[in-house]
Coordinates of C-alpha atoms in Angstrom, one line a residue:
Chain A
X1252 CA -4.2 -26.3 -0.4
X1253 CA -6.2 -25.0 -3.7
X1254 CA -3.0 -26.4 -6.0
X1255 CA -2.9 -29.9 -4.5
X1256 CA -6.5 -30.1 -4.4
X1257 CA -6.7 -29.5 -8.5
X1258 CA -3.6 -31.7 -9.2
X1259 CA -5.6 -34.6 -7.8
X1260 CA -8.7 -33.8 -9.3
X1261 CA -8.0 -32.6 -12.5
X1262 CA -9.0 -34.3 -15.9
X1263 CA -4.8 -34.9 -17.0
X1264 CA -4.4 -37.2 -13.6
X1265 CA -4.2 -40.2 -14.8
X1266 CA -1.2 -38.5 -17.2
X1267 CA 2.3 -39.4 -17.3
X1268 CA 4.0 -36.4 -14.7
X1269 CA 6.9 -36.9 -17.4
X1270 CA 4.8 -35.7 -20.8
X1271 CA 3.3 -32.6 -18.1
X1272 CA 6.8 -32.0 -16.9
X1273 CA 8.5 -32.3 -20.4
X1274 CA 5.3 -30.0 -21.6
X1275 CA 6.1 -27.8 -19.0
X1276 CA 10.0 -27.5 -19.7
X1277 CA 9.0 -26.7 -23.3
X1278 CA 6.6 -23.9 -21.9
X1279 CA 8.8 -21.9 -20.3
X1280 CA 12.0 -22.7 -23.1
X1281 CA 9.0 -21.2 -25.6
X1282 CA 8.6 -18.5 -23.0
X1283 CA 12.1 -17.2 -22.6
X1284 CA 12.5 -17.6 -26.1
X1285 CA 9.6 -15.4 -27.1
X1286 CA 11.0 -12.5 -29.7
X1287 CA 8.1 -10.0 -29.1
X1288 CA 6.2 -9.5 -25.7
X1289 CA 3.0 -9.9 -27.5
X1290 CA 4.7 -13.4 -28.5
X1291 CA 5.0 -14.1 -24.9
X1292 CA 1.4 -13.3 -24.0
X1293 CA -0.1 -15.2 -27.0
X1294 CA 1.9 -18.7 -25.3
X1295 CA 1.0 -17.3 -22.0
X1296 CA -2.9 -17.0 -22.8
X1297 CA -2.1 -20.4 -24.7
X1298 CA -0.7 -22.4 -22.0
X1299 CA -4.1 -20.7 -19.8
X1300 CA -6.6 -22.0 -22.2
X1301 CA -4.6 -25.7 -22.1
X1302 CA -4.8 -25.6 -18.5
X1303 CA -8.1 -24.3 -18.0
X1304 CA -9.9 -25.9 -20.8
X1305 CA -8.0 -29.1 -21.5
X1306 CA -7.3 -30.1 -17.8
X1307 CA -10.5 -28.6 -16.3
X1308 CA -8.9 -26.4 -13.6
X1309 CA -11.9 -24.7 -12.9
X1310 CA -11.0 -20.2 -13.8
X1311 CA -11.6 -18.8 -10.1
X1312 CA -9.0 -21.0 -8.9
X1313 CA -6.6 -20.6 -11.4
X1314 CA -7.1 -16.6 -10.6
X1315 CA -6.7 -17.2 -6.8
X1316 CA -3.8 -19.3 -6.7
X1317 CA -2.1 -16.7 -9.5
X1318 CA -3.0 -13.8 -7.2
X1319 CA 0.0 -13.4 -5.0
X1320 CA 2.6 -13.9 -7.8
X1321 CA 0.7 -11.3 -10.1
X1322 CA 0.8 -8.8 -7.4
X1323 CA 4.6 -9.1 -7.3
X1324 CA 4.3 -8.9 -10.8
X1325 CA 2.5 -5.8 -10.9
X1326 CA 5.0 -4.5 -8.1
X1327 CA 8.1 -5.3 -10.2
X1328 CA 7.1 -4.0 -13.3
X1329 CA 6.1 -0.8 -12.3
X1330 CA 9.7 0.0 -10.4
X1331 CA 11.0 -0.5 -13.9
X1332 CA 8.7 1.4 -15.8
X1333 CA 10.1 4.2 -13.6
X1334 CA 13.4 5.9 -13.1
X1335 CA 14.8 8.0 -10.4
X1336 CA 16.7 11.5 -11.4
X1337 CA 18.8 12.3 -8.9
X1338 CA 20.8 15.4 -11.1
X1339 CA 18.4 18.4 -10.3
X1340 CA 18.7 19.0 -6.9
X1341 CA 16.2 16.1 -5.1
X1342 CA 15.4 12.8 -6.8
X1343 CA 12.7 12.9 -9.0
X1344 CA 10.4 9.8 -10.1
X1345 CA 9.9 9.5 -13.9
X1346 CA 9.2 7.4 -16.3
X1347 CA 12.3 5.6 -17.6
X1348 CA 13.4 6.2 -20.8
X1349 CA 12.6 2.7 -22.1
X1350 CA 10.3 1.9 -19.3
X1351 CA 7.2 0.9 -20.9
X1352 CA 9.2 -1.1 -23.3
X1353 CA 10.9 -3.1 -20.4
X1354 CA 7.9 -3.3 -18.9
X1355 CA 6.0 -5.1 -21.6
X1356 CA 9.1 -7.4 -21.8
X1357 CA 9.2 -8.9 -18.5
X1358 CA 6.1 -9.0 -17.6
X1359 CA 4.8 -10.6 -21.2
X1360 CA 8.3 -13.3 -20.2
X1361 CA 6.4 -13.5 -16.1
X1362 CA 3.1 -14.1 -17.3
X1363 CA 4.2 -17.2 -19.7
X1364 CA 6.5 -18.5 -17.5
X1365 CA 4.0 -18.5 -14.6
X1366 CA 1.5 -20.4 -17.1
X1367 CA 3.8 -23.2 -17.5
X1368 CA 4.6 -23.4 -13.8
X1369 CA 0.4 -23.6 -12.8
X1370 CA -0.2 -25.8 -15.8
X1371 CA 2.6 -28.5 -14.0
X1372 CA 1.3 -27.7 -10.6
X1373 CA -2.2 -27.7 -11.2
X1374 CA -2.3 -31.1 -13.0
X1375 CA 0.3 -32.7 -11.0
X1376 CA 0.2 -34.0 -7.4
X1377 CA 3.2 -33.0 -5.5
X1378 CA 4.4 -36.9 -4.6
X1379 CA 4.1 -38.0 -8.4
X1380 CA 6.5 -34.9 -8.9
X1381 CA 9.2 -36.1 -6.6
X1382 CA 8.8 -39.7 -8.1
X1383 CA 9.3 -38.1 -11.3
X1384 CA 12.4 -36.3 -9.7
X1385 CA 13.9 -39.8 -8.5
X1386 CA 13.6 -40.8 -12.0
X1387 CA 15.7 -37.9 -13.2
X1388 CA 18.2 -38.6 -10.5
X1389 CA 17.7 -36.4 -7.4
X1390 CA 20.3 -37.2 -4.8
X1391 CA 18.6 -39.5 -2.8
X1392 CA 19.1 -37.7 0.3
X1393 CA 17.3 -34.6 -0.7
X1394 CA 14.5 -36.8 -2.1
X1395 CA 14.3 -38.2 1.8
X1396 CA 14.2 -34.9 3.2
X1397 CA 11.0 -34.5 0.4
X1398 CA 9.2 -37.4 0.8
X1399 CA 9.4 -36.4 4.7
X1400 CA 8.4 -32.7 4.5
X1401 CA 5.7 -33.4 2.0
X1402 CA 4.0 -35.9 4.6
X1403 CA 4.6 -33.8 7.8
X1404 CA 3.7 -30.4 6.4
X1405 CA -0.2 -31.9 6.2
X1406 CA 0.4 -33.8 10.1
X1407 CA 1.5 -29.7 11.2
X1408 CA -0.9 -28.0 9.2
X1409 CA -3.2 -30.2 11.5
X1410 CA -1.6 -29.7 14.7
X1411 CA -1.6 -25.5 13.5
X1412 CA -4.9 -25.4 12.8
X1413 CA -6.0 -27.2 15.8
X1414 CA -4.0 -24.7 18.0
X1415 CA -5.2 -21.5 17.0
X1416 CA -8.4 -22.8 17.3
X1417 CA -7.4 -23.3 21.0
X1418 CA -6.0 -20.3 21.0
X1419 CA -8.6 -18.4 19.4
X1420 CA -11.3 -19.4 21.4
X1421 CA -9.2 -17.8 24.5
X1422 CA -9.1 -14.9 22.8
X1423 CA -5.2 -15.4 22.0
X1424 CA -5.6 -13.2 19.3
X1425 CA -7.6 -10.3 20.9
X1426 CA -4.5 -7.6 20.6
X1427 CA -1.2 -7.6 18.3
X1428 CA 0.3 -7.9 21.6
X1429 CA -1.4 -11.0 22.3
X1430 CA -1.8 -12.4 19.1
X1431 CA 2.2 -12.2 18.9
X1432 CA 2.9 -14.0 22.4
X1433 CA 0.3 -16.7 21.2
X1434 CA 2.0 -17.0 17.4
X1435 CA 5.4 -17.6 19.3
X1436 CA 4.1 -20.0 22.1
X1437 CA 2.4 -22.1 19.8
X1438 CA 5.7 -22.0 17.4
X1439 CA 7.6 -23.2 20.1
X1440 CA 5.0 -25.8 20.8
X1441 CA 5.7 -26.7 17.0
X1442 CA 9.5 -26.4 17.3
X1443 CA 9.2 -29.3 20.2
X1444 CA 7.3 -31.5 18.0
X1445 CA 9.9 -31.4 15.0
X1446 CA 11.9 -33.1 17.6
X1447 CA 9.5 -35.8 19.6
X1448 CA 7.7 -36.4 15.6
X1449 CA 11.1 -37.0 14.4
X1450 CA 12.1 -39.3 17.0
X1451 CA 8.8 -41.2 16.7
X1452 CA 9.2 -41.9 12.8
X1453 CA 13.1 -42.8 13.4
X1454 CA 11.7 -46.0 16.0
X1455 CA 9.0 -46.4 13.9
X1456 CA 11.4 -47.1 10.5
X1457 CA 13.5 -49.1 13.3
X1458 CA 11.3 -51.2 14.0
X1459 CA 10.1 -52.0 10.4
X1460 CA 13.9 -53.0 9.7
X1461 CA 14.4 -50.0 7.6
X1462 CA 18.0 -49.5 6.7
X1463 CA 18.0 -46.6 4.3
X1464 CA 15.9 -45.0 1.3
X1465 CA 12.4 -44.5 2.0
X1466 CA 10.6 -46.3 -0.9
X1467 CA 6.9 -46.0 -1.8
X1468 CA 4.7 -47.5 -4.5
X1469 CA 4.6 -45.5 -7.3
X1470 CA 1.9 -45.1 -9.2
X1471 CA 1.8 -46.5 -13.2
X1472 CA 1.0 -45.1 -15.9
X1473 CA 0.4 -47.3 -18.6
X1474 CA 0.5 -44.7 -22.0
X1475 CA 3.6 -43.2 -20.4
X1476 CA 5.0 -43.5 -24.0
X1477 CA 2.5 -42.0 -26.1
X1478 CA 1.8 -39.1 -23.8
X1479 CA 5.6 -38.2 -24.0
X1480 CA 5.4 -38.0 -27.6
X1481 CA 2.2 -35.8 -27.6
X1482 CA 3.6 -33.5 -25.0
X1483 CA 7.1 -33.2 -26.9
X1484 CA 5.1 -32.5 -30.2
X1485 CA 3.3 -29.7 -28.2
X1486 CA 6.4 -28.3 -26.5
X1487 CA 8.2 -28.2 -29.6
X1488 CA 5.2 -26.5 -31.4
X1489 CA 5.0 -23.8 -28.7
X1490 CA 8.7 -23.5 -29.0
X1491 CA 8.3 -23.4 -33.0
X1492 CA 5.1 -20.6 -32.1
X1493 CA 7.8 -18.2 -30.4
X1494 CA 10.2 -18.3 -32.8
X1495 CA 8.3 -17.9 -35.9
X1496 CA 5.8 -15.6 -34.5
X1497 CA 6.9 -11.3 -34.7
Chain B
X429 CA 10.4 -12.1 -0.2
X430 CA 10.2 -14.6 -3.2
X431 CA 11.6 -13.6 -6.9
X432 CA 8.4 -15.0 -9.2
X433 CA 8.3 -17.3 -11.8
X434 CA 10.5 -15.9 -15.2
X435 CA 10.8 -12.5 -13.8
X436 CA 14.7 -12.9 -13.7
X437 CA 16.8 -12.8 -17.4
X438 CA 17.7 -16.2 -19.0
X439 CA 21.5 -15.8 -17.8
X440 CA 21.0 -14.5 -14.6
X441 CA 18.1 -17.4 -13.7
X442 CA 21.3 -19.7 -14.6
X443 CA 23.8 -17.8 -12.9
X444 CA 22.2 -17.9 -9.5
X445 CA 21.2 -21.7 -9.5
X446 CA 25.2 -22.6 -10.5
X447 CA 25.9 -20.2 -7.2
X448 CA 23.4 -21.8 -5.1
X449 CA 24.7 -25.3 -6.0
X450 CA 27.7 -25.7 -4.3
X451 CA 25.7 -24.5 -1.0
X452 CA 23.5 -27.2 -1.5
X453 CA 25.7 -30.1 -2.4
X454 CA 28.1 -28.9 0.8
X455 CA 24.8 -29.1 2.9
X456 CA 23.9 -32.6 1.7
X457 CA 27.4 -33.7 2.2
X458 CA 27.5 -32.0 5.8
X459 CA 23.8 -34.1 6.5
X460 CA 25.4 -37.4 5.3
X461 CA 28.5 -37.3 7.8
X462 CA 26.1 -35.9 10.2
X463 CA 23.8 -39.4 9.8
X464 CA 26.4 -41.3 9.6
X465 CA 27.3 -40.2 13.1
X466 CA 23.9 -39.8 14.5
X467 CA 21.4 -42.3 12.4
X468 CA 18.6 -40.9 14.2
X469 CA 18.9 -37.2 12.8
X470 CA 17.6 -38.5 9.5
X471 CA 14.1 -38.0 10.2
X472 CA 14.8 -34.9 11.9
X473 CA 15.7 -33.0 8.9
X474 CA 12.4 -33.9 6.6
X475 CA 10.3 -32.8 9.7
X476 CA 12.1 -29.3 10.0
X477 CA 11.6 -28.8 6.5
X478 CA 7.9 -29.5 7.2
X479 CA 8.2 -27.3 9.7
X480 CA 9.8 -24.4 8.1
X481 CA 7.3 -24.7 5.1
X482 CA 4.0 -24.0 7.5
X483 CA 5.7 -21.5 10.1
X484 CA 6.0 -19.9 6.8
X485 CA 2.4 -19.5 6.3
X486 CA 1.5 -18.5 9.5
X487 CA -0.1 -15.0 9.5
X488 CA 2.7 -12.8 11.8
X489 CA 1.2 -9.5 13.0
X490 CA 3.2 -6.7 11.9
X491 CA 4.4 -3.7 13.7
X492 CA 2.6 -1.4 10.5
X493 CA -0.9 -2.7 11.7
X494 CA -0.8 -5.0 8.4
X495 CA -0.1 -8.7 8.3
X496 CA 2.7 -10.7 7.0
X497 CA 4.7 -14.0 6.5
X498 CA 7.7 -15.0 8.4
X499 CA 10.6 -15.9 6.7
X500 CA 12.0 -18.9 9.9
X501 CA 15.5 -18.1 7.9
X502 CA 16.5 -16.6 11.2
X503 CA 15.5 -19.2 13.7
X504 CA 15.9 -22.2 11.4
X505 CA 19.8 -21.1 11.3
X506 CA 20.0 -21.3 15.1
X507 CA 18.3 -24.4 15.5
X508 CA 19.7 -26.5 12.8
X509 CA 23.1 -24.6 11.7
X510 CA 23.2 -22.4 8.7
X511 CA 24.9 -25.4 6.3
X512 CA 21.9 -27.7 6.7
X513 CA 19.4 -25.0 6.2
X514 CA 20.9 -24.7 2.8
X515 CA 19.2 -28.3 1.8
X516 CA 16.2 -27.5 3.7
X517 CA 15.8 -24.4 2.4
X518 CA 15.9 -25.9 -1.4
X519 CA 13.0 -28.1 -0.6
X520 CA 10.9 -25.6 1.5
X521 CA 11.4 -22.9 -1.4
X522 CA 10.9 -25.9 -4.0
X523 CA 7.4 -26.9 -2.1
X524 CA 6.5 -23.7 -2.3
X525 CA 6.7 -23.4 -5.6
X526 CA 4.8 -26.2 -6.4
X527 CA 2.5 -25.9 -3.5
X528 CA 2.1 -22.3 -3.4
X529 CA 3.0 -21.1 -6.7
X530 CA 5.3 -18.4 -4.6
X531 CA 8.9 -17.9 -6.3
X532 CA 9.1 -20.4 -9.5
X533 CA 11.1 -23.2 -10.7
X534 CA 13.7 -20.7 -13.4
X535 CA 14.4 -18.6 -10.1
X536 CA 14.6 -21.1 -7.5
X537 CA 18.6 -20.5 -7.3
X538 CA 18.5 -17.1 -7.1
X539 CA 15.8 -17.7 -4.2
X540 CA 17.9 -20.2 -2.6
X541 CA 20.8 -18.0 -2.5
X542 CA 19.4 -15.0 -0.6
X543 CA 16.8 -17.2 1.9
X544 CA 18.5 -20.4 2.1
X545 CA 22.3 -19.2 1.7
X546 CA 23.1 -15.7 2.9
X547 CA 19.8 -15.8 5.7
X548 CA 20.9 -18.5 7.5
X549 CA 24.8 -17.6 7.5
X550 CA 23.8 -14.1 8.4
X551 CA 21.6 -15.2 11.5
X552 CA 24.5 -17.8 12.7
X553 CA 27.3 -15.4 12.5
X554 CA 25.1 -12.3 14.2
X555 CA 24.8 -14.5 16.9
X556 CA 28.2 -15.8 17.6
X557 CA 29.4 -11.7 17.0
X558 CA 26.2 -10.9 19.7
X559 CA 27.1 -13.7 22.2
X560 CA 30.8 -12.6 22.1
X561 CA 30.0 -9.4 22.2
X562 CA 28.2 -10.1 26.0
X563 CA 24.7 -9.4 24.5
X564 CA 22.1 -11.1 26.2
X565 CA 20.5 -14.4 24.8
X566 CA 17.2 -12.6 23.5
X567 CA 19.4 -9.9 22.1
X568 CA 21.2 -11.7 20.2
X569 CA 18.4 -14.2 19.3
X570 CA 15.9 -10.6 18.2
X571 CA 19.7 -9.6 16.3
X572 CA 20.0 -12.4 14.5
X573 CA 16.5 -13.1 13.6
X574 CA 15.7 -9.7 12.5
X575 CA 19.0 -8.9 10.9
X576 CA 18.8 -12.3 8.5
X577 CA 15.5 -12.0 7.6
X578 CA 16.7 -8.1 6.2
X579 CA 19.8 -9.7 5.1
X580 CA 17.2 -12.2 2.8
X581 CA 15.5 -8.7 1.4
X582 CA 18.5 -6.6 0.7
X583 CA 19.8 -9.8 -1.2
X584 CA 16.9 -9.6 -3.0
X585 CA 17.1 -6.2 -4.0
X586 CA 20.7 -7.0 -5.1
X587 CA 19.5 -9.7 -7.6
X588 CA 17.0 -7.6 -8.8
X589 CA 19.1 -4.1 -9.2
X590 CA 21.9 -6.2 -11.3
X591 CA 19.3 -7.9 -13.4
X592 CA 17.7 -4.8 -14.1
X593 CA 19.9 -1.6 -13.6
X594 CA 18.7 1.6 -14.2
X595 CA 18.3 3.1 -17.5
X596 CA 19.7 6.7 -16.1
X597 CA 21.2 5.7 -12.3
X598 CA 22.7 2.1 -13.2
X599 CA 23.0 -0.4 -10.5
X600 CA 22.7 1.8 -7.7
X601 CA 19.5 4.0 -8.2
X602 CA 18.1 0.7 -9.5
X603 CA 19.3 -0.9 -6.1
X604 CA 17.5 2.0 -4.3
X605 CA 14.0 1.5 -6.2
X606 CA 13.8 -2.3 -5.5
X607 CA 15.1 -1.7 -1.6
X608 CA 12.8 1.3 -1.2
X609 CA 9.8 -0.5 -2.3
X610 CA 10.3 -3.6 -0.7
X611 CA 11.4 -1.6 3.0
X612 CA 7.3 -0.6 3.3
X613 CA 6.9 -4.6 4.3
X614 CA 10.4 -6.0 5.2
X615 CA 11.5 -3.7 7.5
X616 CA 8.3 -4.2 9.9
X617 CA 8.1 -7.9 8.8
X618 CA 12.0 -8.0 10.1
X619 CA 11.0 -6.5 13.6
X620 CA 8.0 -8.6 14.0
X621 CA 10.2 -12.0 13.0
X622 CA 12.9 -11.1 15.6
X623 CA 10.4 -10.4 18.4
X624 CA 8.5 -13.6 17.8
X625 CA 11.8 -16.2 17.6
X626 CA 12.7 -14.2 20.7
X627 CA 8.8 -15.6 21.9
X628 CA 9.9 -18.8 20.8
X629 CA 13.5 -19.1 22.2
X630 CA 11.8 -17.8 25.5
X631 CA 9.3 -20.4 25.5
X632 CA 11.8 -23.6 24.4
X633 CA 14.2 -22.1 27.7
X634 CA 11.3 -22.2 30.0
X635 CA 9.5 -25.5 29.0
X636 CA 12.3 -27.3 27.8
X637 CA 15.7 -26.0 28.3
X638 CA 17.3 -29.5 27.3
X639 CA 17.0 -29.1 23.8
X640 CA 18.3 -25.9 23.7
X641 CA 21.6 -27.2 25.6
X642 CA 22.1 -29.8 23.1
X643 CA 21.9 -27.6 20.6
X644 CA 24.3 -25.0 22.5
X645 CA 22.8 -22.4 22.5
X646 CA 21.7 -22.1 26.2
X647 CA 24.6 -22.4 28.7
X648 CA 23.4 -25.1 31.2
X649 CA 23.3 -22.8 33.6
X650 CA 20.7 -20.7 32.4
X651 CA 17.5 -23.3 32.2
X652 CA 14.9 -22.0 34.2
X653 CA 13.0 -25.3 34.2

């Protein structure tokens, strides 16, 4: 995973997730709050030089992993540029009165709003994220359910990647046909284990005595203070940069 | 079919995470009576998160010749019931957020509400209306499975069409544009998601019928096991 891979590695690690996250709040407050679409690019392109330049997310990934969510994007946008006429006998595409305008609106709003979200969850890992969530107050039990999917999805990524292998190898995936009767025999294999691997982790909490929350170390950060201020004097500036900015 | 980051209005990113709220709060409460009962289910409900997350990012052959994602809404629904998929739903759309950087934090609720909400309850009631109906099990399993996943899109379509009606047609042309554009993938994803939890349910029934009869949805007489 190219997102987990750069929230571990990134040069803002060892950063409170709280300054990042309140950072990140701020982001997307500045980018709903934009007056102008340009305004909403500029704090987009800002919040892309931050995370590129200041975190050292390395440009090609920050294009990949914003690929899919662009292409929706794009999709969206252009089905409101446009406008069907349906009074002159058959419907006819056009271009929507205040298309372009709408256009330029969204997408400026998408394109900042996606920044902040990359900046968080390219310089964040995943398990300092929900600590930061139990901080905040997450019911516990959806925490649980967290913790828990975050540490199997990697344990099932495993057991996927080793099946199609498998399957691959016996030319499984030769034909649509066959490539669909593999996908759904090697789901059900999958759907078996969510059972056996949850039966296996209940003994094994059973037999450490455990009798409720699941509780990890957490890791400290010792400037926790000072990097909430800089990150609220940031937020706040980006916030201060949308509103003044026409 | 995930609504990106920002793309949704200020008030109507709020309005669909106060509606998908309730959903998940009733699910949570539904898991804690259901733990209380059964302490052994607790694990069990992290692990089909898990689950649901990578089935969702398995490649699924599509009947267009292109490939696509399936959604699991369908057979998620059957195998957990549609109020705990609500919960599980919230994470797996939440990981992939943050994972994935598909959907976004501002329109998690509205994404909740048409995968995690109306999916699942559409799957579970096709069902029940199929088996009562006298439909066969992988009838009703392909119904369901298909059916939810294009209950999911047209939900989607709905968010969208209110959000941003059209400047001439209102709602309903605007409806029409989102659904139309979105049918060139969901309609054969939908197909190709009921025909492979129909693979699945066949292959749970013939290797191991048990689970399925504890989770009634195979009649004890039909294991073939």
């Amino acid at each position: 995973m190219l997102i987990e891979q750069a929230a571990y590695a990134n040069r803002w690690r060892p950063v409170s997730p709280a300054a990042k996250g309140l950072f990140a709040a701020n982001a997307l407050i500045a980018a709903f709050a934009a007056s102008t679409p340009s305004t909403a690019a500029i704090i987009a392109a800002v919040l892309m030089t931050v995370t590129v330049l200041g975190a050292g997310i390395a440009l090609l990934s920050y294009l990949r992993v914003s690929a899919p969510a662009l292409l929706f994007l794009a999709l969206g946008c252009l089905s409101l540029a446009f406008s069907i006429d349906v009074g002159n006998g058959g419907p006819v595409l056009q271009l929507a009165p205040t298309g372009w305008h709408k256009l330029a609106e969204v997408g400026a709003r998408s394109l900042g709003a996606l920044a902040a979200l990359l900046f968080l969850i390219l310089t964040t890992p995943l398990i300092d994220l929900i600590a930061l969530l139990r901080r905040l107050k997450t019911p516990e039990l959806l925490l649980e359910i967290m913790v828990l999917c975050y540490r199997m999805l990697f344990v099932f990524s495993v057991a996927i990647d080793e099946t199609l292998t498998a399957q691959s190898a016996r030319l499984g995936y030769a034909s649509p046909r066959l490539a669909m009767r593999s996908l759904g025999e090697l789901a059900a294999n999958l759907t078996l284990q969510v059972w056996q691997r949850a039966h296996a982790l209940h003994v094994a909490a059973q037999a450490r005595n455990n009798d409720g929350p699941l509780r990890f170390i957490e890791p400290v950060f010792p400037h926790a203070r000072r990097d909430c201020c800089i990150a609220a004097l940031a937020g706040s500036s980006l916030i201060a940069l949308a509103l003044v900015l026409r | 079919m995930h609504i990106m980051e920002g793309f949704l209005p200020f008030k109507h990113a709020v309005g669909w995470t106060i509606a998908a709220v309730p959903f998940v709060a009733g699910g949570l409460l539904a898991i804690k009576k259901r733990i209380r009962d059964k302490p052994e289910q607790r694990m069990l409900l992290g692990v089909a998160a898990a689950f649901a997350f990578v089935l969702s990012a398995l490649k699924l052959p599509s009947v267009t010749g292109s490939c696509s994602h399936p959604t699991g809404t369908g057979l998620g629904a059957l195998l957990f019931g549609p109020v705990a998929m609500a919960p599980i739903g919230a994470v797996v759309l939440l990981f992939q957020a943050l994972l994935l950087a598909h959907g976004g934090l501002t329109t998690l609720g509205a994404n909740i509400f048409s995968m995690a909400v109306v999916g699942p309850f559409a799957a579970a009631g096709i069902f029940r209306l199929a088996r009562s109906l006298k439909a066969s099990f992988a009838v009703s399993v392909f119904l369901a499975a298909s059916l939810a996943d294009l209950s999911t899109y047209v939900t989607t379509s709905l968010q969208l069409a209110w959000a941003f009606p059209d400047p001439t047609g209102g709602f309903v042309t605007s409806f029409a544009k989102f659904a139309g554009i979105f049918a060139i993938t969901q309609i054969p994803l939908a197909i190709s998601e009921g025909f492979l939890t129909v693979l699945i349910f066949n292959a749970l029934a013939r290797f191991n019928p048990q689970e399925l009869q504890e989770l009634k949805l195979l009649p004890a007489d039909k294991a073939r096991a």
